[in-house]
Short mmCIF file of C-alpha atoms in Angstrom, two decimals:
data_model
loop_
_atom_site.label_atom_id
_atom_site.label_comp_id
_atom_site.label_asym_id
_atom_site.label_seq_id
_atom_site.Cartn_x
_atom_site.Cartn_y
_atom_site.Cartn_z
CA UNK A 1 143.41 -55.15 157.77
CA UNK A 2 140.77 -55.68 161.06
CA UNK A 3 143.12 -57.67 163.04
CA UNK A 4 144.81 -57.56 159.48
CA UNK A 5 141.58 -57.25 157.61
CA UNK A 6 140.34 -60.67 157.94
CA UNK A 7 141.06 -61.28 162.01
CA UNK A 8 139.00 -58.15 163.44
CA UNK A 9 136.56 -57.76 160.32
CA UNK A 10 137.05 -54.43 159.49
CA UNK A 11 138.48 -54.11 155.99
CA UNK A 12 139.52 -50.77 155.77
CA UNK A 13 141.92 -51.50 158.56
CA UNK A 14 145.79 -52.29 157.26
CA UNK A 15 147.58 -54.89 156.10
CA UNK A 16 150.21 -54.51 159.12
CA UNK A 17 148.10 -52.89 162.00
CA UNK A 18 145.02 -54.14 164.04
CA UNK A 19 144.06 -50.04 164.00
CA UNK A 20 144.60 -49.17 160.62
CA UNK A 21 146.52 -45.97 162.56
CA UNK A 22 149.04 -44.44 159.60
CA UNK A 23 150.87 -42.95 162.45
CA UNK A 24 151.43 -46.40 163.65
CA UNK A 25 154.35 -46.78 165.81
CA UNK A 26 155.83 -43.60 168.01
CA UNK A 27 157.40 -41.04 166.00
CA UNK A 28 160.56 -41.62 167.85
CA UNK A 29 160.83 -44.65 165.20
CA UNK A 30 161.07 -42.16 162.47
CA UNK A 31 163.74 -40.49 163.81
CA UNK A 32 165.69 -43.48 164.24
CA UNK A 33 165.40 -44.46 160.67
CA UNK A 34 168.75 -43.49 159.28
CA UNK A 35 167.17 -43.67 155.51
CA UNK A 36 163.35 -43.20 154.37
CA UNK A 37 161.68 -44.44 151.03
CA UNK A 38 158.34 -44.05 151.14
CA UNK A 39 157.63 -40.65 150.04
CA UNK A 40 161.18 -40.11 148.69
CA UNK A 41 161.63 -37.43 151.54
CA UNK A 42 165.23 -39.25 152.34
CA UNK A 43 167.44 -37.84 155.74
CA UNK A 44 170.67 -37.47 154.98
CA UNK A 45 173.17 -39.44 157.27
CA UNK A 46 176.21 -37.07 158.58
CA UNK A 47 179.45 -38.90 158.59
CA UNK A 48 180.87 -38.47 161.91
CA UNK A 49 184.25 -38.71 161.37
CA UNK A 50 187.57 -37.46 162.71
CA UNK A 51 190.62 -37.39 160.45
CA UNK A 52 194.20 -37.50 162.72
CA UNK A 53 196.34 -35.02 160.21
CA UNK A 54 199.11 -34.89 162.28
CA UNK A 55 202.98 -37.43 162.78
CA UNK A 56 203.73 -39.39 165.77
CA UNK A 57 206.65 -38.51 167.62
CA UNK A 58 208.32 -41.36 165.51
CA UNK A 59 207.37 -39.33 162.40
CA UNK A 60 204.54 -42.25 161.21
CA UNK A 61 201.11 -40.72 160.66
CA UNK A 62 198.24 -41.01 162.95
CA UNK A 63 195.48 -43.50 161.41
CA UNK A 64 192.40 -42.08 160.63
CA UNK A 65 189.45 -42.59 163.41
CA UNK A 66 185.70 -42.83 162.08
CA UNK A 67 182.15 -43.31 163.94
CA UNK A 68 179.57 -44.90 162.02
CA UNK A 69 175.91 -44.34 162.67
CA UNK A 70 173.96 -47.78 162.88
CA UNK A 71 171.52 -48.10 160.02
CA UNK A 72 169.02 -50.72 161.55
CA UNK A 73 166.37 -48.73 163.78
CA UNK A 74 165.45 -50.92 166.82
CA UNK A 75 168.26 -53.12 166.04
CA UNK A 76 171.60 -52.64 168.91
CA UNK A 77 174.82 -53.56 167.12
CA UNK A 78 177.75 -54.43 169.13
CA UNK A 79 180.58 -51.36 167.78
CA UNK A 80 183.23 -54.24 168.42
CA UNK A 81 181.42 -57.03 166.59
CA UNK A 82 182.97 -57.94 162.98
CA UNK A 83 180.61 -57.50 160.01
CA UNK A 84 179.63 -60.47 159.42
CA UNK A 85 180.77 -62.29 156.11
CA UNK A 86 178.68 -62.31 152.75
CA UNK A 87 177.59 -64.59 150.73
CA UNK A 88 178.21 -65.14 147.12
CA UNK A 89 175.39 -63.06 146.05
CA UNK A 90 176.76 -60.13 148.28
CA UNK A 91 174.02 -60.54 150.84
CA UNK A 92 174.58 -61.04 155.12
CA UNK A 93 171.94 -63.49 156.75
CA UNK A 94 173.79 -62.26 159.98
CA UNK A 95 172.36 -59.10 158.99
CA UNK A 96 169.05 -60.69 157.95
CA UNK A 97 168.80 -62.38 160.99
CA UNK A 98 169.91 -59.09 163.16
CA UNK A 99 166.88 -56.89 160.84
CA UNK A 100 164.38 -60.04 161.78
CA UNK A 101 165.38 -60.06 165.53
CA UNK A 102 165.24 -56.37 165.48
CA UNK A 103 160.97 -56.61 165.15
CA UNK A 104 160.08 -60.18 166.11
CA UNK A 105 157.49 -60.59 169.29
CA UNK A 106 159.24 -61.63 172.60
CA UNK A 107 157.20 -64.56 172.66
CA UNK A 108 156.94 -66.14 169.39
CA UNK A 109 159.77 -66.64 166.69
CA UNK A 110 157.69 -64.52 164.00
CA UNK A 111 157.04 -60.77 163.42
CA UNK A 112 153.71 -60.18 164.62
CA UNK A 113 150.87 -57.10 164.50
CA UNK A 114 153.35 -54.50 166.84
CA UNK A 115 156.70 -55.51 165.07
CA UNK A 116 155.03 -55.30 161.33
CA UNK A 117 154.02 -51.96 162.53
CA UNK A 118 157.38 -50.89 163.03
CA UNK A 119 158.52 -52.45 160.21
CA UNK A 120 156.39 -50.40 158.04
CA UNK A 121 157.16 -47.14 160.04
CA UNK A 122 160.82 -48.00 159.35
CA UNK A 123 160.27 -48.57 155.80
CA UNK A 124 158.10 -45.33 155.14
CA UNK A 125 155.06 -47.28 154.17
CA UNK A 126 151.70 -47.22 154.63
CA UNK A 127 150.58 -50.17 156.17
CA UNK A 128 147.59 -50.18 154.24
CA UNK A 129 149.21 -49.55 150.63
CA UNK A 130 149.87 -51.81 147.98
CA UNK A 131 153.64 -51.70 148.49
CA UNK A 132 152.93 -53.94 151.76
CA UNK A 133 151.00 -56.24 149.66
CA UNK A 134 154.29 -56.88 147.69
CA UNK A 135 156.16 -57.31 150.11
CA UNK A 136 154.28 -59.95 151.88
CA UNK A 137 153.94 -61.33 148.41
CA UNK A 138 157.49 -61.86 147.85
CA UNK A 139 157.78 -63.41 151.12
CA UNK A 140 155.17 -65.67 150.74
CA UNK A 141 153.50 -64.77 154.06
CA UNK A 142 150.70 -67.24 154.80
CA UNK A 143 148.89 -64.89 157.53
CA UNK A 144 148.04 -61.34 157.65
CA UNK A 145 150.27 -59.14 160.27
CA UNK A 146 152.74 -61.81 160.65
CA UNK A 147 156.10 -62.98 159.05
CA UNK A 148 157.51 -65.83 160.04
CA UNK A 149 161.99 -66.29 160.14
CA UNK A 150 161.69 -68.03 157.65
CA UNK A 151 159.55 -66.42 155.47
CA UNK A 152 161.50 -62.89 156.06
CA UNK A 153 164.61 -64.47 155.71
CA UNK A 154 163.61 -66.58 152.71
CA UNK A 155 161.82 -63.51 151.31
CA UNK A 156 165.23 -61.18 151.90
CA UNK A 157 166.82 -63.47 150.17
CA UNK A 158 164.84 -63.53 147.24
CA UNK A 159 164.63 -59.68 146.58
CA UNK A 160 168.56 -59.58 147.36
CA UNK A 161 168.26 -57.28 150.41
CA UNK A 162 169.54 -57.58 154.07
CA UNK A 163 169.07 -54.03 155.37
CA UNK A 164 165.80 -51.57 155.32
CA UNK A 165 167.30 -49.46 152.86
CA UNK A 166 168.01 -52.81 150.50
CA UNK A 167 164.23 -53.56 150.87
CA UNK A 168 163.25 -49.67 149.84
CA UNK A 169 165.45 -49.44 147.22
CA UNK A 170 163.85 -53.28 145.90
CA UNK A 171 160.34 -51.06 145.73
CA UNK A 172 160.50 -49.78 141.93
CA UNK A 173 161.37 -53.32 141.03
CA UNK A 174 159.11 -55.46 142.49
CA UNK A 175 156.34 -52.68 141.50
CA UNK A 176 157.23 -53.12 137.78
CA UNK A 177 157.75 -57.42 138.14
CA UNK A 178 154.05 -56.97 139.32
CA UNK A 179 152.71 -55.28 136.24
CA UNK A 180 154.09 -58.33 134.49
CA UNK A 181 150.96 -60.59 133.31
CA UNK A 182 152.35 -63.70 134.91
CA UNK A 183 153.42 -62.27 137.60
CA UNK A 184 150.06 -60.22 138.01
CA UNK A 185 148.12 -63.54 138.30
CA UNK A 186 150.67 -65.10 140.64
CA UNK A 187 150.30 -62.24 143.34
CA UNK A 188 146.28 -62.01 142.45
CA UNK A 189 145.90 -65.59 143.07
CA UNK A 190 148.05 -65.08 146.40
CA UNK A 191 146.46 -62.22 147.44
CA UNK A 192 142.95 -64.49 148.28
CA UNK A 193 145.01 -66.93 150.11
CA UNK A 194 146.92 -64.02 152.12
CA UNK A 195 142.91 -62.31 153.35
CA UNK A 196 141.65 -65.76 154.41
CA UNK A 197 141.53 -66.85 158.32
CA UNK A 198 143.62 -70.18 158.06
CA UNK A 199 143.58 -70.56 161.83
CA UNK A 200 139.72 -70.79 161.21
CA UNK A 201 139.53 -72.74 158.06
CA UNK A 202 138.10 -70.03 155.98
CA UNK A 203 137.60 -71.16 152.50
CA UNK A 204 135.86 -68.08 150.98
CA UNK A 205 136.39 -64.99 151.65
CA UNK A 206 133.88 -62.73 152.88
CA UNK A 207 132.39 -60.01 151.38
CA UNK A 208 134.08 -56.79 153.20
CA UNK A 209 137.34 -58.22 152.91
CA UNK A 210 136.93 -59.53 149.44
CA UNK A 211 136.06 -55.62 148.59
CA UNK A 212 138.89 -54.08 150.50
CA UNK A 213 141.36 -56.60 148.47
CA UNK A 214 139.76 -56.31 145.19
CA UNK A 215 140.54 -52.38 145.69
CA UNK A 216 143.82 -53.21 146.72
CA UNK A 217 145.10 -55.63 144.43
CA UNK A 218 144.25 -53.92 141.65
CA UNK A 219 146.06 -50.45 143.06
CA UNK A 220 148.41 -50.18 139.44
CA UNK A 221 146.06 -51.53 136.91
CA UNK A 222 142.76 -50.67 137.67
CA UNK A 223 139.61 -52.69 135.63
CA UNK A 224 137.52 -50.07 133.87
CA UNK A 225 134.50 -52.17 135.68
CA UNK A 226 135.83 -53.07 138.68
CA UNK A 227 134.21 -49.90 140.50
CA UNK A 228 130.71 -50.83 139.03
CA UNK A 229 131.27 -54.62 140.39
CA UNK A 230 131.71 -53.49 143.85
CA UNK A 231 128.92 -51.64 143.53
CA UNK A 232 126.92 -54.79 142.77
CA UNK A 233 128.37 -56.46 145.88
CA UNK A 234 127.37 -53.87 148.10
CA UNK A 235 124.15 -53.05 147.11
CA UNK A 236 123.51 -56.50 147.19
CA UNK A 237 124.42 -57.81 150.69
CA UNK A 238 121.80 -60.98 150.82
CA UNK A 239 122.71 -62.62 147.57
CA UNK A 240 126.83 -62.50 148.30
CA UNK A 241 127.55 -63.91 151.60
CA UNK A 242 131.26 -64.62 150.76
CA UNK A 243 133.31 -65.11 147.58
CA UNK A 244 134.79 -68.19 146.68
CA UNK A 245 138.52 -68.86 145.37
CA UNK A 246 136.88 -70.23 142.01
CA UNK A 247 134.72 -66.58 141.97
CA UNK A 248 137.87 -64.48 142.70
CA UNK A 249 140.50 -66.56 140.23
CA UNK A 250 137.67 -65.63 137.17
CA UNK A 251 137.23 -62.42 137.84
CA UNK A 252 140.56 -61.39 136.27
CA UNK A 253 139.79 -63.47 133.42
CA UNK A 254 136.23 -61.66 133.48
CA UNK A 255 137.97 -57.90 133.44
CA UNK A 256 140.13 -59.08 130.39
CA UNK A 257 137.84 -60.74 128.25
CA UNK A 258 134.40 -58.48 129.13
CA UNK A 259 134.97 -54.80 127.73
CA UNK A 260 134.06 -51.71 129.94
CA UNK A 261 130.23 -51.89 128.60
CA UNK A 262 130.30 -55.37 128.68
CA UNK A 263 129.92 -56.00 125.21
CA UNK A 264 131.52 -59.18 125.16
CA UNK A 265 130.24 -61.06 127.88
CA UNK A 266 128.27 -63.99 126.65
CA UNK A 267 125.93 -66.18 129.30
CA UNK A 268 127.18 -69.40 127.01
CA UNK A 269 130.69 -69.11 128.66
CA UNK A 270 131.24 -71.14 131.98
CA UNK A 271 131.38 -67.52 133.73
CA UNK A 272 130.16 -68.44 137.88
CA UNK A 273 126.26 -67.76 137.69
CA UNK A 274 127.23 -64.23 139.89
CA UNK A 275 128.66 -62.98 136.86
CA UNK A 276 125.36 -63.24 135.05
CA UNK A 277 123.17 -61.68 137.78
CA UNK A 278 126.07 -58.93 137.85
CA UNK A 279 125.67 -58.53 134.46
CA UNK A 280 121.57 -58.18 134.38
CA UNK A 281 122.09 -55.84 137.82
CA UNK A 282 124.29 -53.58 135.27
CA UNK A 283 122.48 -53.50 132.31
CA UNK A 284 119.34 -52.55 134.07
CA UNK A 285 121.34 -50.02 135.96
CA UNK A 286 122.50 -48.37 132.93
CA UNK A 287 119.05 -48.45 131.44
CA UNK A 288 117.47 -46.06 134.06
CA UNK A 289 120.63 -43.83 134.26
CA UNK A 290 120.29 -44.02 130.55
CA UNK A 291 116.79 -42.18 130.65
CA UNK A 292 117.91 -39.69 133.29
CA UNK A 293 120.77 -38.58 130.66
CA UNK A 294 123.59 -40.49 132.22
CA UNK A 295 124.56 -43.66 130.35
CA UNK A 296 123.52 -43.76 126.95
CA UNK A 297 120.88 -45.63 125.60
CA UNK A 298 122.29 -49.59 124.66
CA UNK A 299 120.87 -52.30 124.83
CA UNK A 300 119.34 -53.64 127.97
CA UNK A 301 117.72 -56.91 129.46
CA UNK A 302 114.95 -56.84 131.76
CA UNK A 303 116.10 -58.18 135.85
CA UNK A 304 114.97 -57.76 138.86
CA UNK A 305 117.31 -55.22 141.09
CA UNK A 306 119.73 -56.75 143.24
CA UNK A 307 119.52 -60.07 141.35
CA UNK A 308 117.53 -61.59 143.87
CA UNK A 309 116.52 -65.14 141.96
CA UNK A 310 119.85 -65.55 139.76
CA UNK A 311 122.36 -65.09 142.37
CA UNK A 312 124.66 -67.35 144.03
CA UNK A 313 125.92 -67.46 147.65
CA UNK A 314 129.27 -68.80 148.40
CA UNK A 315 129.28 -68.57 152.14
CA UNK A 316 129.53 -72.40 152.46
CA UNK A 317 132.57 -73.19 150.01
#
């Protein structure tokens, strides 16, 4: 997103392009692709084959002739070259290393914005959608828009795939490992690292970006408050410069242990003093949509809109 969300500041930009564009790469990539799994619309591969069904002159039978279609888009395989040799888990890193080569910049030993775009073209993905998110995830990318060799190889290797259409079919998989509590938390927690601008030093995140993630992250299992909490940020731009890894980590714990009408939220707990101006900025928010018939009448506590005295800025962590 932006240059990758955090790199050109414009969060509803994607995850692998500096334009956000869902078209992407040319179209001529799509017809490349010998397989698609995005939208399940999958092109079937013709088998061009030719079957000898006649005898040599010394009565033995003419062997059988076949063309195979490469699978790889953007990837030129030499028709003489012998598949390479698996390993013991059934998986090529000549192959991985042929898929990486296939979208890496000519420059630099990494997949950067152009070749991610691809990459997502070729998968069927939006570059924007939480499949990408995943992905990068499981590979443990440290930048936005970028995979290094040895994070995509690394990362092949650990969802047991060496082709595009091993990495689609991984897709119900890892979506379902990240529904898993612990696994949840892991790719929450790695999802602030992934939106902040090491190259700069960032150590919060700011406030855009922190929005566009919190959306994103929580694409499966979406917080009955979470909508009403970005509301807060927005509508209060002064008071939230950035948010802080400390901030982001305890907001998970805050959607689990606060119900939807935040009936459990108590000011005793060591909650980060934002959740207790968030809290007053709700309550009072629900009291006037209360009287014009919208929430129902609960119980409030006076504040002062946009939590302008309780609220605290974490543009300097």
């Amino acid at each position: 997103m932006g240059q990758c969300v955090t790199k050109c500041k414009n969060p509803t930009s994607s995850l692998g392009s500096k334009s956000g564009d869902k078209e992407g790469g040319s179209k001529a990539h799509h017809k490349k692709s010998s397989s698609s799994c995005g939208g399940g619309h999958k092109e079937e591969t013709s088998a061009l084959c030719s079957k000898g069904s006649g005898e040599l002159s010394n009565g033995t039978k003419a062997p059988d002739v076949s063309l195979e279609t490469a699978v790889v888009p953007s990837v030129t395989r030499d028709p003489h070259r012998e598949e390479p040799a698996a390993d013991r888990d059934g998986l090529s890193l000549a192959r991985i290393e042929q898929l990486f080569c296939g979208y890496k910049d000519q420059q630099d030993d990494a997949i950067l914005e152009e070749g991610m775009e691809r990459f997502c073209n070729d998968l069927r993905v939006d570059p924007a959608e939480f499949r990408v998110l995943v992905i990068a995830w499981k590979f443990q990318a440290a930048t936005m828009c970028k995979f290094t060799r040895k994070e995509f190889v690394d990362g092949c290797k650990a969802i047991q795939a060496d082709s595009l259409e091993g990495i689609c079919s991984r897709f119900p998989c890892m979506l379902l490992e990240a529904r898993g509590e612990e696994s949840f938390k892991d790719l929450y927690r790695f999802t602030f690292q992934f939106g902040l601008d090491a190259e700069d030093g960032q150590r919060s995140l700011q406030r855009d970006i922190a929005i566009a993630l919190w959306r994103l992250v929580f694409t499966q299992d979406t917080p009955s408050i979470l909508e009403r909490w970005l509301d807060f940020l927005v509508e209060n731009p002064s008071g939230v410069r950035g948010i802080s890894r400390d901030t982001w980590n305890m907001f998970l714990n805050f959607t689990q242990a606060v119900g939807s009408d935040l009936s459990n939220y108590s000011e005793d707990e060591a909650w980060p003093s934002l959740f207790d101006t968030f809290v007053e900025w709700e309550t009072e928010s629900r009291r006037r949509e209360g009287q014009q018939g919208g929430w129902g009448g609960g119980e409030t506590k006076s504040s002062t809109e946009g939590g302008g005295g309780g609220s605290q800025t974490w543009g300097g962590h």
